[in-house]
Amino acid sequence: GSVIGTTLGSARVRYPMVRSSVLDGGPGSHPERRGLDPFVRVTWDEALDLAALELDRVRHSYGNEAIFAGSYGWASAGRFHHALGQLHRFMNCLGGYTRSVGTYSFGAGLDITPHVVGSFRKLMYRQPTMADVRDYGELVVMFGGVRPENTWIGSGGVGRHRMRGLLADCSRAGVAFVNIGPLRDDTMAALDAEWVAPRPGSDMAIMLALAHTLIVEHLCDQSFLQRYTVGFERFQDYLSGHADGEPKTASWAAAIAGIDAEWIRQLARRMAAARTLISCAVSLQRADHGEQPIWMTMVLAAMLGQIGERAGGFVLGLASDCYIGTPVHDISWPAVPQGHNPVEAFIPVARISDMLLGPGEAFDYNGSLYTYPDIRLVYWAGGNPFHHHQDLNRLIEAFRRPETIIVNEISATATARHADIVLPTTTGLEREDISVVTTDGTLTAMRKAIDPVGESRDDYDIFQALAERLGVVESFTEGRSSEEWLSWLWQGCQEAAASNGHALPALEEFRACGIIELPDAAPKEGFFDAFLRNPDEAPLDTPSGRIEIFSKTVASFDYDDCPGHPAWLEPFEWLGGVEAGTDVFHLVSHQPGTRLHGQLDDGDVSLARKIAGREPVTLHPEDAASRGISSGEVVRLYNSRGACLAGVRLSDAVRRGVAVLATGAWYDPFEPGIVGTLCKHGNPNVLTADVGCSKLSQASAAMSCLVGIERWTGEPYPITAHRPLD
């Protein structure tokens, strides 16, 4: 219902649209009116001619570096109609573009893990599986839980929903689970997990205290540390307090986290006595100093000496999607080639506003110093930064800096409303495609169900038309139509499957049957297996070839916010800080259970969960009662960065002092185009801070956020987020 509702709903962009000031005054006219100006319907030829002229003007006047096409976000699961891939292929045919690197999801983890054990991406799907935990495990200690809603999704789609069943099997097999985090519901009820709710942002202190207890009670695996790691002595000096005068004891951590010190000590003993898997949710690294809990998870597992054992060691990002912790296929499926980007300029993905607001300014990233390019044109396709970026008021200011903003869009999102040229694109229901779930081996024929809505076009057709106007159509299409590209892709799928012992039928036969499920992937060697057998012959891809508890490389960067070993660094916003008073809440902005990030927010399922038309904010009943707030009422969340309205839901599954407001409610300003105006709908990113979590990764720090909350006594403003663009 949500997919159909979004496809045919009022927010659907049906025709090419251009911002009125641009039509009146030309490109760059009144950029301060982005988000405020009405849009005017134009013909496809008018829109494409204008977009092509702007692309040509900017690249010839300022160079391709002046075009930011680092477009980021979730889009179609299809292997051909993948907006980001189509955009990058097109831009590379034009001579390249400024790109983005990293992800909002795993930003800090992507950059710290290579310094400690090697590639995060290679590690990701070679971690312990839940089948191993079911058969061999005894204890799973979860920092940040294993949120069940996240197991419903996966990059490229989900073929087989298995994670919930596997987790339930683990519990039935007698595996004990400990959920350390502010939300009890971050684990399935079937796990019957022990719940301990520390102050958000204090996980690192708890991890350090566990490590300190292991040392003072002689529970470390010294032989593992000596053979497979480097730098433990430097880290031990820090834990003991020899380095900074502060021993990282259980009592020290308990005061920071607001939990019992003896419980920390007892947990350390349990972990040492059992086959233990330490799970670190990716939400922990989307915070100030987000590299630290990822690093410390690996160090704590090394101290226990269980890395590489079945159901032992650590797992990063378990249940961030449905595949981490399940067996995966190694088949290299084909994709439409994107070509070569000769432009060297890039930004860490979460630094969009910094780039647009500070051209020519220097920034640190992973040991090097770079400079933000001077962006004159932004082209976005397949994503929505007004969903995933922080401090939307700052982003609005940033979006007023480029001379031209072009977006390919399905719906009238805030990104579309802050653009100059909006080109309507088709959804997965309106085109033919092929979905290949690379991890579980499910192939789906995505059949066209309806004709394109309005005048919408496939991204491929849009870029082909632009390529014709710009003289690069042959290099972009290679003489192939969409159907011919699909045939080319399917032939590649057949070859890839055959090389792994699987026969796939002809394309038309595949389309007739609709779905193919390859046999389950055979168990594969774990990420550490060869290394553990012989670390000299199969070293890790780190400077030392070992697990780096102390990293000389990271230390050489001399970053004050990411030292050479895991450390407690106080977050810039948290409930234990001096700025936190009794009327302040820690805002947790996790992923929603009713949509995919911001997609389908205008669908039936998402709309049905709203309260008074607004995104729900969950509070502890005692917090609400002390403020005279009742369930179902509307409240105002606010801080120095912005404010939004939300509908109240009460639950004792939330730690006191914590407010939970899921991401993805479309930004809906009370006064469009006005920086700092109230969001009527409940988008938490008017509240989150747009700062890098450290100089090492420059990743999102959205989870470090404090807000005030008060009853809303004003007018119940109507929600207009899902209105048409015109």
XYZ file of C-alpha atoms in Angstrom:
726
model
C 0.000 0.000 0.000
C 2.780 2.464 0.810
C 4.534 1.873 -2.511
C 1.322 2.419 -4.455
C 0.407 5.427 -2.345
C 3.771 7.051 -2.952
C 3.702 6.230 -6.657
C 0.258 7.748 -7.230
C 0.066 10.210 -4.332
C -0.179 13.977 -4.236
C 3.566 14.469 -3.640
C 4.520 12.734 -6.874
C 6.472 14.948 -9.297
C 4.647 14.436 -12.573
C 6.162 17.047 -14.877
C 9.459 18.883 -15.397
C 9.532 21.905 -13.109
C 11.735 24.985 -12.876
C 11.921 27.469 -10.021
C 10.146 30.687 -11.041
C 13.072 33.037 -10.333
C 15.307 30.977 -12.611
C 12.793 31.218 -15.439
C 12.510 34.969 -14.913
C 16.140 35.887 -14.327
C 18.241 32.961 -15.511
C 20.514 30.557 -13.587
C 21.685 31.802 -10.218
C 18.788 34.200 -9.825
C 17.747 34.777 -6.227
C 19.281 31.654 -4.678
C 18.033 32.945 -1.321
C 14.534 32.084 -2.516
C 15.257 28.371 -2.875
C 12.620 26.617 -0.809
C 10.264 29.587 -1.095
C 9.750 30.237 -4.823
C 6.919 28.476 -6.623
C 7.760 26.072 -9.430
C 6.566 26.403 -12.988
C 5.763 23.464 -15.220
C 7.826 23.409 -18.413
C 8.237 21.026 -21.318
C 10.881 18.327 -21.265
C 12.793 20.102 -24.030
C 12.843 23.346 -22.050
C 14.024 21.631 -18.878
C 16.655 19.510 -20.612
C 17.948 22.440 -22.666
C 18.324 24.535 -19.511
C 20.046 21.731 -17.593
C 22.403 20.964 -20.476
C 23.329 24.622 -20.937
C 24.125 24.924 -17.234
C 26.245 21.777 -17.160
C 28.142 22.984 -20.201
C 28.576 26.525 -18.870
C 29.899 25.443 -15.485
C 32.310 22.777 -16.720
C 33.783 25.072 -19.368
C 33.894 28.181 -17.160
C 35.083 26.601 -13.903
C 36.084 23.024 -14.698
C 34.393 19.771 -13.777
C 35.589 20.121 -10.209
C 32.913 22.822 -9.830
C 30.159 20.208 -10.284
C 29.198 18.190 -7.217
C 27.524 14.935 -8.229
C 28.432 13.022 -5.115
C 24.722 12.294 -4.852
C 24.105 9.883 -2.006
C 21.159 7.916 -0.710
C 19.025 4.825 -1.041
C 17.207 4.283 -4.311
C 15.958 1.433 -6.478
C 17.148 -2.123 -5.838
C 17.452 -2.624 -9.605
C 20.891 -3.151 -11.106
C 20.203 -0.977 -14.136
C 17.868 1.786 -12.963
C 20.145 2.807 -10.117
C 20.034 6.591 -10.113
C 23.403 7.174 -8.479
C 25.189 4.824 -10.871
C 23.502 6.398 -13.887
C 24.422 9.898 -12.713
C 28.063 9.008 -12.151
C 28.348 7.275 -15.525
C 26.871 10.321 -17.228
C 29.119 12.768 -15.386
C 32.225 10.720 -16.158
C 31.313 10.926 -19.843
C 31.345 14.718 -19.386
C 34.783 14.770 -17.765
C 34.076 13.937 -14.129
C 32.778 15.594 -10.973
C 33.565 16.256 -7.336
C 32.566 13.132 -5.454
C 31.878 12.043 -1.906
C 33.500 9.158 -0.039
C 32.222 7.025 2.814
C 28.686 6.595 4.111
C 26.425 8.082 6.734
C 25.705 4.554 7.967
C 29.261 3.358 8.645
C 31.302 6.550 8.329
C 33.578 6.325 11.376
C 33.831 2.545 11.203
C 34.895 2.621 7.576
C 37.892 4.786 8.399
C 39.086 3.480 11.776
C 38.794 -0.263 11.079
C 41.555 -0.377 8.419
C 43.990 1.031 10.986
C 43.100 -1.712 13.482
C 42.321 -4.946 11.589
C 41.986 -4.110 7.882
C 39.200 -3.287 5.441
C 35.817 -2.685 7.029
C 34.027 -3.751 3.850
C 35.948 -7.043 3.660
C 35.326 -7.658 7.350
C 31.636 -6.841 7.198
C 30.354 -10.089 5.704
C 33.057 -12.346 7.164
C 32.045 -11.865 10.763
C 30.578 -14.528 13.082
C 27.132 -15.710 11.974
C 24.047 -16.140 14.105
C 24.008 -19.789 13.091
C 27.413 -20.101 14.798
C 26.058 -18.320 17.867
C 23.081 -20.700 17.953
C 25.327 -23.764 17.754
C 28.351 -22.669 19.789
C 27.594 -19.417 21.602
C 26.930 -18.754 25.259
C 26.810 -14.979 25.695
C 26.171 -12.017 23.365
C 26.942 -8.589 24.809
C 25.256 -5.935 22.687
C 26.314 -2.308 22.812
C 23.410 -0.512 21.150
C 21.209 -3.587 20.855
C 20.235 -5.532 17.754
C 17.271 -3.535 16.502
C 14.693 -5.822 14.846
C 13.353 -3.204 12.399
C 16.764 -2.882 10.778
C 16.737 -6.568 9.872
C 13.915 -5.936 7.409
C 16.177 -4.097 4.965
C 19.407 -4.587 3.057
C 21.392 -2.772 0.417
C 20.133 -3.992 -2.947
C 16.969 -5.432 -1.415
C 16.151 -8.410 0.768
C 15.585 -11.821 -0.726
C 15.220 -13.927 2.402
C 14.313 -12.536 5.804
C 16.275 -14.786 8.149
C 17.875 -12.714 10.866
C 14.893 -12.596 13.224
C 14.493 -16.365 13.057
C 18.183 -16.945 13.630
C 18.209 -14.646 16.645
C 15.194 -16.401 18.097
C 16.949 -19.745 17.531
C 19.915 -18.470 19.528
C 17.696 -17.634 22.470
C 15.954 -21.004 22.316
C 19.374 -22.660 22.306
C 20.137 -21.032 25.641
C 22.389 -18.183 24.511
C 22.216 -15.270 26.953
C 21.897 -11.715 25.610
C 22.783 -8.466 27.345
C 21.400 -5.252 25.850
C 23.432 -2.189 26.856
C 21.634 0.876 25.533
C 18.915 3.427 26.251
C 16.134 1.466 24.489
C 14.855 -1.899 25.678
C 13.130 -2.421 22.319
C 16.455 -2.326 20.512
C 16.303 -6.092 20.899
C 13.550 -8.581 20.065
C 11.379 -9.601 22.989
C 12.098 -13.228 22.054
C 15.737 -12.775 23.118
C 14.698 -12.111 26.717
C 17.770 -9.908 26.948
C 19.026 -8.409 30.178
C 18.630 -4.650 29.728
C 20.979 -2.084 31.211
C 20.372 1.533 30.231
C 23.409 3.814 30.612
C 23.517 7.449 29.606
C 23.698 7.608 25.805
C 27.260 8.260 24.700
C 28.862 6.517 27.678
C 29.389 3.089 26.070
C 33.087 3.774 25.624
C 33.575 4.291 29.361
C 31.835 0.985 30.093
C 34.025 -0.841 27.570
C 37.159 0.613 29.122
C 36.024 -0.432 32.588
C 35.374 -3.970 31.363
C 38.926 -4.009 29.976
C 40.307 -2.638 33.249
C 38.518 -5.379 35.200
C 39.909 -8.057 32.884
C 43.416 -6.790 33.589
C 43.245 -6.358 37.355
C 41.504 -9.716 37.805
C 43.978 -11.466 35.470
C 41.287 -12.518 33.010
C 43.056 -11.392 29.803
C 44.327 -13.897 27.268
C 47.965 -12.792 27.348
C 49.104 -15.361 24.793
C 46.606 -14.034 22.238
C 47.667 -10.443 22.887
C 51.362 -11.290 22.498
C 50.978 -13.322 19.302
C 48.306 -11.417 17.414
C 48.331 -7.786 18.557
C 50.637 -4.799 18.891
C 50.542 -1.880 21.290
C 48.779 -3.429 24.258
C 51.365 -2.073 26.719
C 50.655 1.526 25.673
C 46.929 0.936 26.057
C 47.401 -0.775 29.428
C 49.212 2.313 30.698
C 46.151 4.340 29.757
C 43.723 1.902 31.412
C 45.734 1.831 34.632
C 45.906 5.618 34.784
C 49.706 5.722 34.438
C 49.324 7.789 31.269
C 46.768 10.340 32.476
C 46.305 9.818 36.214
C 42.788 8.386 35.880
C 42.376 4.606 36.236
C 39.485 3.419 34.070
C 37.878 1.430 36.853
C 34.332 0.160 37.069
C 33.560 2.880 39.630
C 34.918 5.539 37.267
C 32.754 4.262 34.408
C 29.688 3.809 36.596
C 29.740 7.488 37.519
C 29.943 8.452 33.841
C 27.299 6.000 32.630
C 24.905 6.188 35.549
C 24.885 2.434 36.180
C 26.143 0.090 38.906
C 29.897 -0.494 39.169
C 29.538 -4.028 40.470
C 27.397 -4.922 37.476
C 30.291 -3.884 35.205
C 32.721 -6.061 37.112
C 30.344 -9.018 37.066
C 29.806 -8.647 33.324
C 33.566 -8.717 32.714
C 33.806 -11.970 34.645
C 30.887 -13.472 32.708
C 32.490 -12.487 29.413
C 35.792 -14.105 30.363
C 34.109 -17.306 31.531
C 31.865 -17.844 28.490
C 32.067 -18.073 24.704
C 31.295 -14.395 24.203
C 30.406 -12.363 21.140
C 30.633 -8.582 21.532
C 28.261 -6.706 19.239
C 28.668 -2.993 18.507
C 25.778 -1.267 16.751
C 26.668 1.205 14.023
C 24.608 3.856 15.807
C 27.399 4.139 18.392
C 29.814 5.400 15.757
C 27.356 8.005 14.463
C 28.280 10.189 17.407
C 31.031 12.461 18.633
C 34.310 10.462 18.667
C 32.463 7.631 16.926
C 35.679 5.802 16.069
C 36.321 4.959 19.723
C 33.583 2.357 20.467
C 34.305 0.568 17.166
C 38.015 0.380 18.000
C 37.374 -0.592 21.600
C 34.998 -3.395 20.600
C 37.839 -5.005 18.656
C 40.313 -4.451 21.491
C 37.982 -5.895 24.123
C 37.475 -9.013 21.978
C 41.239 -9.359 21.578
C 41.723 -9.162 25.343
C 39.293 -12.061 25.756
C 41.281 -13.977 23.133
C 38.187 -15.276 21.372
C 38.564 -13.599 17.984
C 38.232 -16.262 15.305
C 36.428 -18.757 17.527
C 32.983 -19.923 16.443
C 30.508 -17.499 18.039
C 33.305 -15.596 19.761
C 35.120 -12.327 19.218
C 33.173 -9.368 17.889
C 30.657 -8.322 15.261
C 30.246 -4.775 13.969
C 26.890 -3.605 12.677
C 24.881 -6.720 13.512
C 21.297 -6.079 12.350
C 22.203 -2.761 10.754
C 20.786 -4.681 7.807
C 19.590 -8.258 7.415
C 22.876 -9.679 6.115
C 25.560 -9.045 8.700
C 25.680 -12.239 10.707
C 24.341 -14.496 7.932
C 26.216 -16.568 5.302
C 26.766 -14.598 2.097
C 27.548 -15.421 -1.509
C 30.841 -14.376 -3.047
C 29.480 -14.103 -6.594
C 30.666 -10.973 -8.392
C 27.497 -9.845 -10.153
C 27.706 -7.390 -13.061
C 26.787 -3.717 -12.898
C 26.587 -0.919 -15.439
C 30.151 0.449 -15.634
C 30.529 3.998 -14.399
C 33.755 4.795 -16.208
C 36.651 6.844 -14.856
C 36.374 10.076 -12.902
C 39.496 12.168 -13.567
C 38.555 14.822 -10.995
C 40.543 14.347 -7.786
C 38.434 16.587 -5.539
C 36.221 14.849 -2.993
C 34.600 15.345 0.382
C 33.740 12.964 3.210
C 30.066 12.294 2.567
C 28.756 14.106 5.648
C 30.550 17.369 4.875
C 28.177 18.751 2.220
C 27.350 21.991 4.021
C 30.996 22.592 4.941
C 31.938 22.274 1.279
C 29.205 24.578 -0.050
C 29.674 27.180 2.696
C 33.485 27.136 2.746
C 35.023 26.850 -0.725
C 38.809 26.957 -0.491
C 38.861 26.095 3.215
C 41.123 23.289 4.407
C 39.863 20.159 6.119
C 41.531 17.193 7.800
C 40.616 13.673 6.799
C 42.263 10.388 7.753
C 45.770 11.765 8.112
C 45.823 14.234 5.234
C 44.863 17.843 4.649
C 42.522 18.700 1.763
C 40.719 21.754 0.411
C 37.019 22.157 -0.281
C 36.334 22.835 -3.963
C 34.319 25.808 -5.188
C 31.033 24.203 -6.226
C 28.909 26.079 -8.764
C 26.452 23.318 -9.704
C 24.940 20.440 -7.728
C 23.303 17.468 -9.457
C 21.435 15.080 -7.151
C 19.728 11.849 -8.179
C 18.406 8.954 -6.114
C 18.776 10.521 -2.692
C 17.511 13.208 -0.351
C 20.047 15.117 1.783
C 17.191 16.830 3.604
C 16.543 13.407 5.096
C 20.005 12.146 5.995
C 22.049 15.287 6.643
C 22.348 17.066 9.985
C 21.405 20.647 10.971
C 18.941 21.334 8.172
C 18.949 25.072 8.792
C 22.641 25.093 7.977
C 21.972 22.912 4.928
C 19.384 25.425 3.700
C 22.024 28.151 3.874
C 24.476 25.876 2.060
C 21.958 25.080 -0.674
C 21.761 28.806 -1.434
C 25.420 29.001 -2.450
C 25.619 27.100 -5.780
C 24.514 28.844 -8.952
C 22.395 25.892 -10.064
C 20.878 22.828 -8.406
C 19.401 20.054 -10.542
C 17.600 17.031 -9.121
C 16.034 13.930 -10.591
C 13.148 13.174 -8.234
C 10.108 10.987 -7.765
C 8.448 13.076 -5.062
C 8.271 16.651 -3.881
C 10.848 16.229 -1.141
C 12.549 19.136 0.557
C 15.542 18.531 -1.712
C 13.320 19.047 -4.739
C 11.806 22.169 -3.174
C 15.295 23.660 -2.698
C 16.378 22.949 -6.283
C 16.197 24.999 -9.480
C 15.410 22.301 -12.034
C 13.397 19.210 -11.054
C 13.244 16.343 -13.537
C 10.518 13.748 -12.753
C 11.695 10.148 -12.634
C 9.947 6.811 -12.680
C 9.616 4.392 -9.785
C 10.344 0.680 -9.786
C 6.701 0.005 -10.697
C 7.054 1.882 -13.984
C 10.047 0.191 -15.634
C 11.751 -3.123 -16.256
C 14.778 -4.062 -14.182
C 16.682 -6.878 -12.537
C 17.294 -7.110 -8.807
C 20.178 -9.246 -7.608
C 20.620 -9.515 -3.866
C 24.368 -10.000 -3.855
C 24.531 -11.418 -0.353
C 21.808 -14.091 -0.307
C 21.688 -14.991 -4.006
C 18.083 -13.986 -4.742
C 17.395 -12.714 -8.259
C 14.107 -10.950 -8.983
C 12.623 -9.809 -12.273
C 11.328 -6.324 -11.516
C 8.493 -6.096 -14.027
C 6.836 -2.943 -15.212
C 3.401 -2.781 -13.589
C 2.070 0.585 -14.773
C 2.892 3.227 -17.339
C 4.986 6.171 -16.141
C 2.991 8.587 -14.010
C 2.520 11.949 -15.698
C 5.539 12.731 -17.860
C 8.097 10.997 -15.662
C 11.055 9.315 -17.378
C 13.664 6.753 -16.431
C 16.941 8.245 -15.172
C 18.672 6.524 -18.082
C 16.422 8.299 -20.586
C 17.000 11.640 -18.863
C 20.777 11.271 -18.984
C 20.645 9.988 -22.546
C 18.748 13.124 -23.587
C 21.283 15.319 -21.784
C 24.146 13.347 -23.328
C 22.697 13.972 -26.803
C 22.635 17.705 -26.143
C 26.200 17.648 -24.811
C 27.743 15.473 -27.514
C 28.538 12.388 -25.392
C 25.602 10.137 -26.192
C 27.686 7.370 -27.785
C 29.970 7.033 -24.792
C 27.028 7.129 -22.403
C 24.733 4.620 -24.110
C 27.354 2.545 -25.988
C 24.588 2.221 -28.583
C 22.312 0.297 -26.222
C 18.694 0.886 -25.302
C 17.459 0.155 -21.771
C 16.287 -3.297 -22.868
C 19.638 -4.023 -24.484
C 21.432 -3.012 -21.294
C 19.196 -5.368 -19.331
C 20.074 -8.189 -21.734
C 23.766 -7.330 -21.304
C 23.403 -7.386 -17.524
C 21.543 -10.698 -17.547
C 24.198 -12.287 -19.700
C 26.738 -11.138 -17.121
C 24.584 -12.641 -14.363
C 24.494 -15.955 -16.217
C 28.273 -15.964 -16.575
C 28.855 -15.003 -12.936
C 26.458 -17.682 -11.700
C 27.949 -20.335 -14.018
C 31.449 -19.638 -12.684
C 30.060 -20.522 -9.253
C 28.272 -23.668 -10.389
C 24.774 -22.262 -10.913
C 22.848 -22.244 -14.205
C 20.483 -19.363 -14.916
C 17.765 -19.475 -17.604
C 17.300 -17.102 -20.520
C 16.053 -13.620 -19.664
C 12.473 -14.201 -20.846
C 12.255 -17.440 -18.880
C 13.556 -15.602 -15.822
C 10.927 -12.915 -16.291
C 8.231 -15.567 -16.579
C 9.173 -17.247 -13.310
C 9.828 -13.921 -11.574
C 12.286 -15.006 -8.901
C 15.250 -17.336 -8.542
C 16.784 -18.328 -5.225
C 20.243 -19.819 -5.452
C 21.206 -22.446 -2.882
C 22.552 -21.078 0.361
C 26.167 -20.051 0.334
C 28.518 -22.651 1.740
C 30.243 -21.684 5.001
C 33.314 -19.624 4.248
C 36.521 -18.925 6.027
C 36.221 -16.164 8.572
C 38.005 -12.855 8.220
C 40.683 -13.801 10.763
C 41.051 -17.551 10.127
C 44.195 -17.554 7.964
C 45.776 -14.861 10.137
C 45.166 -16.842 13.305
C 46.697 -19.990 11.812
C 49.895 -18.157 10.917
C 50.073 -14.385 11.423
C 53.472 -14.194 9.725
C 52.377 -15.899 6.507
C 48.887 -14.350 6.420
C 49.211 -10.943 8.090
C 46.332 -8.530 8.388
C 46.243 -5.543 6.073
C 47.512 -3.182 8.774
C 50.942 -1.527 8.981
C 52.139 -4.110 11.504
C 50.191 -7.036 10.041
C 48.658 -7.490 13.509
C 45.583 -6.233 15.360
C 46.640 -2.712 16.316
C 45.573 -1.873 19.853
C 47.885 1.108 19.628
C 48.252 2.494 16.114
C 51.435 4.374 15.330
C 49.755 5.586 12.155
C 46.757 7.116 13.908
C 49.035 8.555 16.602
C 51.154 10.188 13.890
C 48.119 12.179 12.730
C 48.310 14.043 16.057
C 44.540 14.517 16.207
C 43.232 15.752 19.544
C 39.903 14.018 18.862
C 41.286 10.597 17.861
C 44.470 9.496 19.678
C 46.611 6.437 18.930
C 44.583 4.031 21.066
C 40.936 3.788 22.153
C 40.126 6.409 24.757
C 37.260 8.065 26.609
C 36.698 11.455 25.017
C 33.709 13.305 26.389
C 31.037 13.998 23.730
C 30.263 17.601 22.929
C 26.606 16.971 23.871
C 25.432 14.308 26.322
C 23.496 14.009 29.547
C 26.680 13.872 31.617
C 27.989 17.174 30.289
C 28.035 20.482 32.109
C 25.477 21.902 29.660
C 22.904 19.188 30.484
C 20.326 20.294 33.019
C 17.271 18.588 34.427
C 15.073 19.779 31.558
C 17.290 18.395 28.797
C 16.789 15.166 26.863
C 19.224 13.130 24.830
C 17.741 12.747 21.353
C 17.993 9.308 19.738
C 17.137 9.566 16.032
C 17.167 5.975 14.855
C 15.739 4.410 11.683
C 11.943 4.208 11.399
C 9.922 1.027 11.388
C 7.337 2.326 8.908
C 9.447 3.326 5.910
C 12.951 3.036 4.480
C 14.790 6.054 5.872
C 12.746 8.919 4.355
C 11.311 6.920 1.465
C 7.577 6.168 1.627
C 6.938 8.788 4.305
C 3.831 9.720 2.313
C 2.748 6.062 2.186
C -0.128 4.539 4.136
C 1.987 2.684 6.710
C 4.034 5.740 7.667
C 1.022 8.048 7.753
C -0.952 5.646 9.958
C 1.750 5.789 12.649
C 1.777 9.586 12.878
C 0.295 11.265 15.950
C -1.764 14.354 15.206
C -0.255 14.097 11.733
C 3.280 14.350 13.089
C 6.185 11.974 13.656
C 5.941 10.296 17.081
C 8.455 11.105 19.796
C 8.722 8.436 22.480
C 9.230 9.512 26.100
C 9.342 7.714 29.422
C 5.992 8.149 31.247
C 7.680 9.678 34.294
C 9.473 12.266 32.157
C 6.187 13.175 30.508
C 4.254 13.343 33.778
C 6.809 15.644 35.384
C 6.235 18.083 32.534
C 2.484 17.777 32.331
C 2.693 16.002 28.969
C 0.163 13.339 27.981
C 0.184 10.636 25.321
C -1.164 11.871 21.978
C -0.340 15.516 22.644
C 1.895 17.636 20.435
C 5.219 18.847 21.851
C 7.952 21.148 20.655
C 11.526 19.836 20.608
C 14.147 22.566 20.445
C 17.778 23.571 20.858
C 20.052 26.291 19.529
C 20.014 24.751 16.040
C 16.275 24.516 15.449
C 12.901 23.234 16.542
C 10.217 20.796 15.448
C 6.827 19.503 16.519
C 6.093 15.853 17.249
C 3.272 13.737 18.648
C 3.866 12.081 22.021
C 4.039 8.329 22.579
C 4.846 6.993 26.051
C 6.865 3.868 26.850
C 8.795 2.530 29.815
C 11.145 0.825 27.318
C 13.047 4.134 27.072
C 15.592 5.342 29.625
C 14.516 8.427 31.527
C 16.015 11.561 30.022
C 15.945 10.101 26.496
C 13.644 11.136 23.638
C 13.308 8.910 20.581
C 12.368 10.560 17.291
C 12.933 8.436 14.188
C 14.508 9.911 11.090
C 12.647 10.310 7.835
C 9.689 12.619 8.438
C 9.863 15.005 5.498
C 11.023 18.477 6.463
C 7.955 20.745 6.626
C 8.821 24.351 7.538
C 6.202 26.632 9.075
C 7.689 29.487 7.016
C 9.194 28.002 3.833
C 12.526 29.479 2.866
C 13.173 30.965 6.306
C 16.240 29.663 8.110
C 15.425 28.626 11.659
C 11.698 28.258 11.211
C 9.802 25.505 12.991
C 9.481 22.103 11.299
C 5.814 21.207 11.761
C 6.259 17.533 10.934
C 9.016 16.197 13.197
C 12.258 15.955 11.233
C 14.973 15.415 13.885
C 17.706 16.817 11.673
C 16.620 20.361 12.413
C 18.070 19.532 15.854
C 21.175 17.419 15.175
C 24.632 18.968 14.886
C 26.484 19.170 11.573
C 29.991 18.427 12.817
C 32.399 15.635 12.012
C 32.798 13.028 14.741
C 36.578 13.491 14.467
C 39.250 14.716 12.090
C 39.983 11.101 11.191
C 36.643 10.236 9.574
C 34.649 13.504 9.488
C 31.602 11.242 9.788
C 28.131 12.079 11.052
C 27.750 12.776 14.778
C 23.944 12.825 14.766
C 23.562 10.742 17.927
C 25.268 13.377 20.085
C 22.324 15.716 20.498
C 20.508 17.340 23.421
C 17.057 18.930 23.188
C 14.490 20.623 25.340
C 10.872 19.483 25.169
C 7.722 21.449 26.029
C 3.991 21.124 25.464
C 2.813 22.869 22.319
C -0.010 25.243 23.073
C -0.101 27.034 19.750
C -2.177 26.400 16.657
C -2.110 22.824 15.317
C -0.426 23.798 12.070
C -1.529 21.663 9.115
C 1.043 19.279 7.638
C 2.039 20.315 4.135
C 5.136 18.143 3.604
C 3.396 15.890 1.090
C 1.770 18.566 -1.046
C 2.509 18.768 -4.801
C 5.589 20.629 -5.977
C 3.441 22.978 -8.053
